Tab-separated table of C-alpha atoms and ligand atoms in Angstrom:
chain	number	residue	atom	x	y	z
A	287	UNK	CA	-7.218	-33.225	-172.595
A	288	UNK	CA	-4.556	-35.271	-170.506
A	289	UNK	CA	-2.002	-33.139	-169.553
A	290	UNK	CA	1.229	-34.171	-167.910
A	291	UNK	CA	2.315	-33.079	-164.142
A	292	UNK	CA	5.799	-32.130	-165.671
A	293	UNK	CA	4.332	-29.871	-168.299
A	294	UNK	CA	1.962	-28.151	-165.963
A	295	UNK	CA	4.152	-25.622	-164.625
A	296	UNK	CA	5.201	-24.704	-168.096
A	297	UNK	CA	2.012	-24.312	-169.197
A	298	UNK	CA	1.175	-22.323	-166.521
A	299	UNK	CA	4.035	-19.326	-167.041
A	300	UNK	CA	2.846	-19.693	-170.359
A	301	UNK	CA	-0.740	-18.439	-169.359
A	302	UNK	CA	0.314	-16.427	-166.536
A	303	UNK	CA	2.489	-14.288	-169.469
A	304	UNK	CA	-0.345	-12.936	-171.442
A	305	UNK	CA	-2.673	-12.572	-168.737
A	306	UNK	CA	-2.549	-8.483	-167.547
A	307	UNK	CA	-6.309	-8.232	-165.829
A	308	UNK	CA	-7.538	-10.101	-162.065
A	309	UNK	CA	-10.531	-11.371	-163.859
A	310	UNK	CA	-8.396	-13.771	-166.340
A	311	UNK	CA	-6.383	-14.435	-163.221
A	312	UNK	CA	-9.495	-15.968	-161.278
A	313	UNK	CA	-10.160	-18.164	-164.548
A	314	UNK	CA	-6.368	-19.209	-164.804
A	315	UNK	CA	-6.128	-19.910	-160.933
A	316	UNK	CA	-9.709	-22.454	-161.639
A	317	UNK	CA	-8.411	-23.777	-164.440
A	318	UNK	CA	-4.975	-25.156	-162.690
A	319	UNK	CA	-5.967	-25.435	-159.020
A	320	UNK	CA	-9.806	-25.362	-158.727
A	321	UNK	CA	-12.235	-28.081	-157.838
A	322	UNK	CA	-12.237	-29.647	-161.550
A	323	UNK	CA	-8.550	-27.746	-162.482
A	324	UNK	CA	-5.796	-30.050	-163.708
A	325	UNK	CA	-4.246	-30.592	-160.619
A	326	UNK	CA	-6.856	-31.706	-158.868
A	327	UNK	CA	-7.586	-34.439	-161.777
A	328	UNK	CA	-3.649	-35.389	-161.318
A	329	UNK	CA	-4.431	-35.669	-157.978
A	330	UNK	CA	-8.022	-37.993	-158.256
A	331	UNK	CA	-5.798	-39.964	-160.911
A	332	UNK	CA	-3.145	-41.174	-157.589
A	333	UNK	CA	-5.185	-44.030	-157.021
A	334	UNK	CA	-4.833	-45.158	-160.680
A	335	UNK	CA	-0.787	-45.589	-159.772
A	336	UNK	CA	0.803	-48.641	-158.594
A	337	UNK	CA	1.000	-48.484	-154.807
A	338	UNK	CA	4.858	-48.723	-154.944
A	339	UNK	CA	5.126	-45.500	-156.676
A	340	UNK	CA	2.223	-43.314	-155.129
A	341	UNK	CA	3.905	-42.233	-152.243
A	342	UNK	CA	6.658	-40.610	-154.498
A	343	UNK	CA	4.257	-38.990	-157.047
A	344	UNK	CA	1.996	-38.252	-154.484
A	345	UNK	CA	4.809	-35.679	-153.144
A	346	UNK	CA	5.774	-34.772	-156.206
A	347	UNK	CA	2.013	-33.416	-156.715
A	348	UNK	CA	2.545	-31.562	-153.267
A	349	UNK	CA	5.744	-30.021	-154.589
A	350	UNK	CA	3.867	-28.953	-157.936
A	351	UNK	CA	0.831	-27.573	-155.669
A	352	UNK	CA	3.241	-25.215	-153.755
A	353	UNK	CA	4.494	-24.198	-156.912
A	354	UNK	CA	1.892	-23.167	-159.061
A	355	UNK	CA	0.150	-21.824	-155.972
A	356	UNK	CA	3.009	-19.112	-155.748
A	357	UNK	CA	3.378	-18.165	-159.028
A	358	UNK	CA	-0.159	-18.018	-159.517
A	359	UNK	CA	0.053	-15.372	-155.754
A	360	UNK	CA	2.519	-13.170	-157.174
A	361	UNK	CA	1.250	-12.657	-160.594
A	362	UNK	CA	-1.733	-10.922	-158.693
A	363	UNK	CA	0.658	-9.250	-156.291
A	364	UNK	CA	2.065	-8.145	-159.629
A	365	UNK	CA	-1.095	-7.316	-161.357
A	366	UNK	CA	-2.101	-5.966	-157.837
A	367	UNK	CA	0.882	-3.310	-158.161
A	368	UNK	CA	0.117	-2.267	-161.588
A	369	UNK	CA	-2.975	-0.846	-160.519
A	370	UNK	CA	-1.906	0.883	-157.655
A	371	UNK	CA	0.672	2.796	-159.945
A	372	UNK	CA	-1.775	3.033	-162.751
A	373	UNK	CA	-3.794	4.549	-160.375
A	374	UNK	CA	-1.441	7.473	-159.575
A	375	UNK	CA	-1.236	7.833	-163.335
A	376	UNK	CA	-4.288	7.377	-164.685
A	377	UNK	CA	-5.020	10.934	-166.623
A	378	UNK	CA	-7.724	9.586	-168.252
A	379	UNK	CA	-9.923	10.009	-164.097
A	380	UNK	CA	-12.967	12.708	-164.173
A	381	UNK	CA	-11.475	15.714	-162.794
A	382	UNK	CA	-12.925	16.472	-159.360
A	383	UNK	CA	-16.179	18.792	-159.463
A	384	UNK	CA	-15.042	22.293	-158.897
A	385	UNK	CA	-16.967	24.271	-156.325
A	386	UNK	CA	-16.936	27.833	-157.131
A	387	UNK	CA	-17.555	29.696	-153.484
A	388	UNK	CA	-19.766	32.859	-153.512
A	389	UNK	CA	-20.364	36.684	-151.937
A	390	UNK	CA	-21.832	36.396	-148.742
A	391	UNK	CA	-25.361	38.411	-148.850
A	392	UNK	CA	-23.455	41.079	-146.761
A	393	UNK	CA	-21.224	41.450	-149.280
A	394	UNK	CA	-23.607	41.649	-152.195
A	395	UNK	CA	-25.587	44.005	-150.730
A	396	UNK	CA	-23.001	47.099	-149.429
A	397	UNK	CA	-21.981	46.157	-153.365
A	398	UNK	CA	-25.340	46.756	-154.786
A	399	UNK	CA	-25.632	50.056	-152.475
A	400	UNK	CA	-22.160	50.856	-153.879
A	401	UNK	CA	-22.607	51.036	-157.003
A	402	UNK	CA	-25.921	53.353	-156.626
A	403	UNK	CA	-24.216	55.969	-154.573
A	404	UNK	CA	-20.896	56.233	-156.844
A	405	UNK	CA	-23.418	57.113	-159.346
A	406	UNK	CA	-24.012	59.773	-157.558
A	407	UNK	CA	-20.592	60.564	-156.998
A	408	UNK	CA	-19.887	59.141	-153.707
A	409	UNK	CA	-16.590	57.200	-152.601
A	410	UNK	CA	-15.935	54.349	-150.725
A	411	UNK	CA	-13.975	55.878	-147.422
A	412	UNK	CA	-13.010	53.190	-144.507
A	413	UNK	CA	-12.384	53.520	-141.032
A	414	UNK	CA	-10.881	51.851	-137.718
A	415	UNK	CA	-13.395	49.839	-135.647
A	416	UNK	CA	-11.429	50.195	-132.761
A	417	UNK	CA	-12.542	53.972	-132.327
A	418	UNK	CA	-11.769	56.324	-129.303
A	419	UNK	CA	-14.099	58.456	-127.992
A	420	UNK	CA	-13.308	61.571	-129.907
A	421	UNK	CA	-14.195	59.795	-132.830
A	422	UNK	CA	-17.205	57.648	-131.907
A	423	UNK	CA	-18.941	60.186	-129.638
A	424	UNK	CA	-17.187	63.565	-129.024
A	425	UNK	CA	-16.576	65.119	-132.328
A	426	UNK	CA	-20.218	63.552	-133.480
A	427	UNK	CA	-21.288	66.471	-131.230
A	428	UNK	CA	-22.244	63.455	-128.467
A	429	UNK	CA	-20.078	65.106	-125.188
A	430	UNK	CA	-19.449	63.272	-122.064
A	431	UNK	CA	-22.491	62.037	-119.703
A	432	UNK	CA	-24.571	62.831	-122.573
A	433	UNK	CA	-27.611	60.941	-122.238
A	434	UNK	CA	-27.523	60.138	-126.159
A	435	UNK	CA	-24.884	57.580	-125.117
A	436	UNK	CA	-27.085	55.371	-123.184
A	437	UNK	CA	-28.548	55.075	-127.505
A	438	UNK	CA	-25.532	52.634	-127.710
A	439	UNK	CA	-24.866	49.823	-125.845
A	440	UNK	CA	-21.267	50.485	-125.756
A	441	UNK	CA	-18.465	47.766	-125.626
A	442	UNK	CA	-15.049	49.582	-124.053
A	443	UNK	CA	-11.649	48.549	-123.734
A	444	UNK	CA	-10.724	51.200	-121.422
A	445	UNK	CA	-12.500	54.323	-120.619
A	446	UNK	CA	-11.056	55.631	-124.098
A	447	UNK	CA	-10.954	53.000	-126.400
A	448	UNK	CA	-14.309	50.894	-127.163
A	449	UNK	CA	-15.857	48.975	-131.075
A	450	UNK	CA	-17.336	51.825	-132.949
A	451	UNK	CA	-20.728	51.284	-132.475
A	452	UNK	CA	-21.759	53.143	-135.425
A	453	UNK	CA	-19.877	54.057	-138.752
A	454	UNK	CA	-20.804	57.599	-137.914
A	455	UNK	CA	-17.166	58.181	-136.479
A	456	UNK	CA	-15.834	57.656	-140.781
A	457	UNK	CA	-17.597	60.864	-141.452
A	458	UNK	CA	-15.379	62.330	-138.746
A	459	UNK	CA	-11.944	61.336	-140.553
A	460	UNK	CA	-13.035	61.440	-143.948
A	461	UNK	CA	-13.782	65.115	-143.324
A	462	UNK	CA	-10.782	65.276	-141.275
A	463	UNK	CA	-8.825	63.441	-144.156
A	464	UNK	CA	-10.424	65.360	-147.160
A	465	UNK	CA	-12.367	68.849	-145.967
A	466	UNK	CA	-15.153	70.079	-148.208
A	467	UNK	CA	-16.302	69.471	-150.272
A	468	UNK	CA	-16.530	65.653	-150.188
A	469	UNK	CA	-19.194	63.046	-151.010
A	470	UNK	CA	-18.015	59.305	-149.111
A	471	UNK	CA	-19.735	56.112	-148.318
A	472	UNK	CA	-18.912	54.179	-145.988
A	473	UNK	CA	-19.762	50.392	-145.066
A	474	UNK	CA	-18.422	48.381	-142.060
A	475	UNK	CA	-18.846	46.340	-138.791
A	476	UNK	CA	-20.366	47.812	-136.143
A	477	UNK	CA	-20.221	46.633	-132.444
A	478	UNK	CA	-23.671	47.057	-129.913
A	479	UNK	CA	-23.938	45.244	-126.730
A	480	UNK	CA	-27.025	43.077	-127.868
A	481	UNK	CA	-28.332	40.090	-128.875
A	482	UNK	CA	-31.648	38.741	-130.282
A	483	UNK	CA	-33.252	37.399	-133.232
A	484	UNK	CA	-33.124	41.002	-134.433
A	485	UNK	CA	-30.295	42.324	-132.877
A	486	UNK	CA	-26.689	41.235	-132.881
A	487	UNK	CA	-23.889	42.181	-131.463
A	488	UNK	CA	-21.956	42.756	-134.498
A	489	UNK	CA	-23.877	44.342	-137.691
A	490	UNK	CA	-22.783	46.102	-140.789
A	491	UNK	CA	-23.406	50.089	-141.530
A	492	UNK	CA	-23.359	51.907	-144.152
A	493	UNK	CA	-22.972	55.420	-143.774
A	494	UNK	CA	-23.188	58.307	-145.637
A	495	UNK	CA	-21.705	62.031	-146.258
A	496	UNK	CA	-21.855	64.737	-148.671
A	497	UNK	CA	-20.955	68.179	-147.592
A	498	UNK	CA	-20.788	70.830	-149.877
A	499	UNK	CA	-22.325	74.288	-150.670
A	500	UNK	CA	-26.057	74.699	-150.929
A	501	UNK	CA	-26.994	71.170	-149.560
A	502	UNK	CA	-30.504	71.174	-148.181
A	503	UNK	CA	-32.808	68.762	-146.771
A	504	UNK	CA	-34.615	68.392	-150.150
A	505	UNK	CA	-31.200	66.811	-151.398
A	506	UNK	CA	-31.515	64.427	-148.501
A	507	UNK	CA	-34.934	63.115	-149.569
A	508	UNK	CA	-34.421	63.393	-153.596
A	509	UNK	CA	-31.026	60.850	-152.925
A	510	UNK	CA	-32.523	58.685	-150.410
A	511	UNK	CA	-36.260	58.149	-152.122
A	512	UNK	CA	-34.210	57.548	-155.834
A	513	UNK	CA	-31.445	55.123	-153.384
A	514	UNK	CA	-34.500	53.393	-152.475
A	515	UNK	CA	-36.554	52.936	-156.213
A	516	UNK	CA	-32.912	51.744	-157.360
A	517	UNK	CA	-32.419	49.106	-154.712
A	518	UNK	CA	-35.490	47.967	-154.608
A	519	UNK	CA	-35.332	48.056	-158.911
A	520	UNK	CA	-39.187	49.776	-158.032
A	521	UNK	CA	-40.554	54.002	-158.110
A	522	UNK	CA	-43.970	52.365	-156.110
A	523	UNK	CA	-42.275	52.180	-152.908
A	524	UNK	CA	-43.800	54.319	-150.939
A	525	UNK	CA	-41.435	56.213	-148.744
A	526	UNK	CA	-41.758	58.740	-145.331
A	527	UNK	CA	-39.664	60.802	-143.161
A	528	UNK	CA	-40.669	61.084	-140.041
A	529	UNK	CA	-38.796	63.498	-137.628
A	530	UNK	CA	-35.884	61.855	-134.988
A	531	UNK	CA	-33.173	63.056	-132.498
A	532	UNK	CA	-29.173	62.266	-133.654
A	533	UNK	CA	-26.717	64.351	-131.818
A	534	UNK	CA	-24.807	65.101	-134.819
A	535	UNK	CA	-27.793	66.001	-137.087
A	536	UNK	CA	-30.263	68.612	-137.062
A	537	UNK	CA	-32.796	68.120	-138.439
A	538	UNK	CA	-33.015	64.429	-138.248
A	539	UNK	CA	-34.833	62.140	-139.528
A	540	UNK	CA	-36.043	58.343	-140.047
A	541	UNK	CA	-36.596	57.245	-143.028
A	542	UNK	CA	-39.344	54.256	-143.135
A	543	UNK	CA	-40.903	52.213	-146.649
A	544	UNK	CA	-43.675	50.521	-147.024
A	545	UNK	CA	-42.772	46.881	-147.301
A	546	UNK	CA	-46.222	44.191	-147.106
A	547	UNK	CA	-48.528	46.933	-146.246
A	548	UNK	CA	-46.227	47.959	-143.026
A	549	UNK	CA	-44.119	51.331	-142.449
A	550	UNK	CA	-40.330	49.780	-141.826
A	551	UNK	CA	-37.364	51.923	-140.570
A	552	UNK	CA	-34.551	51.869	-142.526
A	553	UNK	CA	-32.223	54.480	-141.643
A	554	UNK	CA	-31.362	57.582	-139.606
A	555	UNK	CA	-30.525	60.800	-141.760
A	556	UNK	CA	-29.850	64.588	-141.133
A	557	UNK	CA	-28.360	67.486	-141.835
A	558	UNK	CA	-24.985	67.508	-140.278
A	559	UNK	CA	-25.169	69.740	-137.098
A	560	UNK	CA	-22.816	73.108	-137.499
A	561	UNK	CA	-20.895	71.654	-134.011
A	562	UNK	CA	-19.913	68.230	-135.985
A	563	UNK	CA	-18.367	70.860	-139.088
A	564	UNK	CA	-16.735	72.974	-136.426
A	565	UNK	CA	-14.869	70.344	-135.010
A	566	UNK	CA	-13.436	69.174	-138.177
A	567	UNK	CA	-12.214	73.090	-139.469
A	568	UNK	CA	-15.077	73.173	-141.869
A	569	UNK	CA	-16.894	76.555	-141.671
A	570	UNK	CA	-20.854	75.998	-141.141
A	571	UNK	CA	-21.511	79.455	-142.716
A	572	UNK	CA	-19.931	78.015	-146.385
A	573	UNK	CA	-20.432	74.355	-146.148
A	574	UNK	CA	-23.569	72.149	-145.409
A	575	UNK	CA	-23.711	68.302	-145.263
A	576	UNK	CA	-26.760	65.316	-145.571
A	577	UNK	CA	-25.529	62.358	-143.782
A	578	UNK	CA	-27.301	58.677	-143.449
A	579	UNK	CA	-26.560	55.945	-142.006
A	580	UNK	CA	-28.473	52.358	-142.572
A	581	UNK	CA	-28.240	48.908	-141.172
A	582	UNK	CA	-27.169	46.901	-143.919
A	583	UNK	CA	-28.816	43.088	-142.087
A	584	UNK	CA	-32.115	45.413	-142.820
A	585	UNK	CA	-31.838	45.697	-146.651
A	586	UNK	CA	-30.363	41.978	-146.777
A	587	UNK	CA	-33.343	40.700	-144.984
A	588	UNK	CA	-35.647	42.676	-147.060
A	589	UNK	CA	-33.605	42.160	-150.404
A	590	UNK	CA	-33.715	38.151	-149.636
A	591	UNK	CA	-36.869	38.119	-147.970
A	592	UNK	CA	-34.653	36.829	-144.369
A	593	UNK	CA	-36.801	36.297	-141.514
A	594	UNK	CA	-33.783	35.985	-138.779
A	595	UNK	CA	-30.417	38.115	-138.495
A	596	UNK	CA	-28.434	35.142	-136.853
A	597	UNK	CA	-28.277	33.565	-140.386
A	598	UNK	CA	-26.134	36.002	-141.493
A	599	UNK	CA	-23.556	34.874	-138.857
A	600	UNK	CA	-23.699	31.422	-138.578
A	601	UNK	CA	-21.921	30.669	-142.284
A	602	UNK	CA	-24.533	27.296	-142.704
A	603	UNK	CA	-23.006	26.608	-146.542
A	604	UNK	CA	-26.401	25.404	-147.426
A	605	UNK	CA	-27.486	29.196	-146.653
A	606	UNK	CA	-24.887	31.045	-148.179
A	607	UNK	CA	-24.478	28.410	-151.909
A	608	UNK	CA	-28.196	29.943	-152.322
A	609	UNK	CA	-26.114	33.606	-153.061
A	610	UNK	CA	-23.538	31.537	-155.626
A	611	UNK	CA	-26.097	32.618	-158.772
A	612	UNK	CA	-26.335	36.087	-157.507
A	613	UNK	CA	-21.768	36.421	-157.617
A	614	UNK	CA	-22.094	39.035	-160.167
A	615	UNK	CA	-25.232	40.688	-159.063
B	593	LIG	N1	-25.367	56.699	-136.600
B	593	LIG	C1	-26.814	56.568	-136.550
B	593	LIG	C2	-27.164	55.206	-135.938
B	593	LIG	O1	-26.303	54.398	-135.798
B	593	LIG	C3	-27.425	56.684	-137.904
B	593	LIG	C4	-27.250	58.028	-138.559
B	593	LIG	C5	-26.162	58.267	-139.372
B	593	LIG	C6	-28.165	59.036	-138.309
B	593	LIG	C7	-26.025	59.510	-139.984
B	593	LIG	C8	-28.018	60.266	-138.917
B	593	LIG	C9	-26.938	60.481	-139.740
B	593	LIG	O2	-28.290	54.941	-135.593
């Protein structure tokens, strides 16, 4: 078809009109300005014109270049906008994939051992870390120079205050807080100078505390052996108690299972010494009291089969996404 220079632009805001998408753009821009467009055949058809009146339509071509070449520009600066602003509106996008976090392991277990000791009546009881000596050491029946203290590797801010370096010092306000008879749990961080694959310097304790009338050692043992079958969801544990030395129980114990054919530690336990009752106003003659206390790392390393402590520190999201199933466990 032989189209006229003077109709071209017209043609051209015609097209440009009902075109809303870059791709029909391209096409329009090839079709007016491209190697074989109709410009460049208006152009190839100059030396057809009488030399007289080339030079005149030869500019007027220019003119007609510069022209379409703009409108042709801003109709994708226009279509360019559209998108942008479509963009910011477009409701019709995915939404983004929602990560749901999860409990750390920590978490999940002083949970799980939770709920299996307020079965059995016991009640979540919290404490300071910062801890003075009176409650860390001296009312645990631990007095000053006592060589029991070398036990912990102690972290002090003065020679009073220091990081509780075991939650023994709750059972010390919770009786303190609530007398006898009382049955209290409870979990927290602990502080120890030390640091190793199986040591660090901060670790999570559990402790726990029943005093009341008539509480023997055999009370001990029944609750810890039926703590064990229920966290381990197994009665074939085997269990032992082999005798220990805590300042603030007598007797005391260890308590080890058998986990892969080898004995394991996993907690301290005793009676509570008559000195520790004494110091809180509770009269040794009416009252006795069991009291535990276990490393919590322990039962999350055993519970998720965990061959080093550090991971429990170093909050690696590849390690801890692996608990995500487990949130309600
Ligand atoms: N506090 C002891 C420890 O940290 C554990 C323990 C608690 C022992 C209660 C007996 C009774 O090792």
């Amino acid at each position: 078809m032989k189209i006229n220079h003077t109709d071209l632009e017209a043609l051209l805001k015609q097209d440009l009109e009902t075109c809303n998408k870059e791709h029909d753009l391209q096409q329009i821009k090839s079709r007016y300005l491209g190697k074989k467009g109709h410009l460049t055949n208006l152009f190839s058809s100059l030396k057809d014109i009488p030399s007289e009146n080339r030079k005149s339509y030869g500019s007027e071509l220019n003119n007609l270049k510069q022209i379409l070449t703009k409108l042709i520009n801003s109709k994708f600066e226009e279509l360019d906008n559209n998108k942008e602003k479509s963009k910011r509106l477009d409701l019709d996008v995915p939404a983004r994939h929602h990560q749901f976090g999860s409990h750390h392991p920590i978490s999940l277990v002083i949970r799980r051992i939770e709920k299996i000791f307020s079965g059995f009546g016991f009640e979540t009881h919290d404490g300071p870390e910062i801890e003075t000596e009176h409650y860390n050491f001296k009312s645990l029946n631990i007095p000053d120079n006592h060589p029991a203290r070398d036990m912990h590797d102690t972290f002090y801010f003065d020679s009073d205050l220091l990081l509780r370096t075991h939650t023994s010092s709750v059972q010390i306000h919770a009786m303190e807080h609530m007398s006898a008879p009382l049955r209290v749990l409870a979990p927290g961080r602990v502080y120890r100078c030390d640091s190793d694959p199986t040591h660090s310097p901060m670790f999570h304790q559990i402790e726990g505390l029943c005093v009341d009338t008539d509480i023997s050692f055999s009370n001990l043992k029944w609750l810890l052996n039926d703590f064990i079958y229920k966290f381990f969801q197994s009665k074939k544990i085997k269990t032992r108690f082999r005798p220990s030395y805590f300042p603030f129980t007598e007797p005391s114990a260890e308590m080890d299972i058998m986990f892969n054919g080898k004995w394991l530690e996993v907690l301290g336990c005793g009676m509570v010494h008559p000195n520790v009752l004494k110091n809180v106003n509770i009269d040794p003659k009416k009252y006795s009291g069991l009291a535990f206390g276990l490393g919590i790392e322990r039962f999350a390393m055993l519970a998720y089969q965990i061959k080093d402590l550090r991971v429990f520190f170093e909050n690696d999201i590849n390690f801890l996404e692996q608990f995500e199933s487990l949130r309600e466990s």
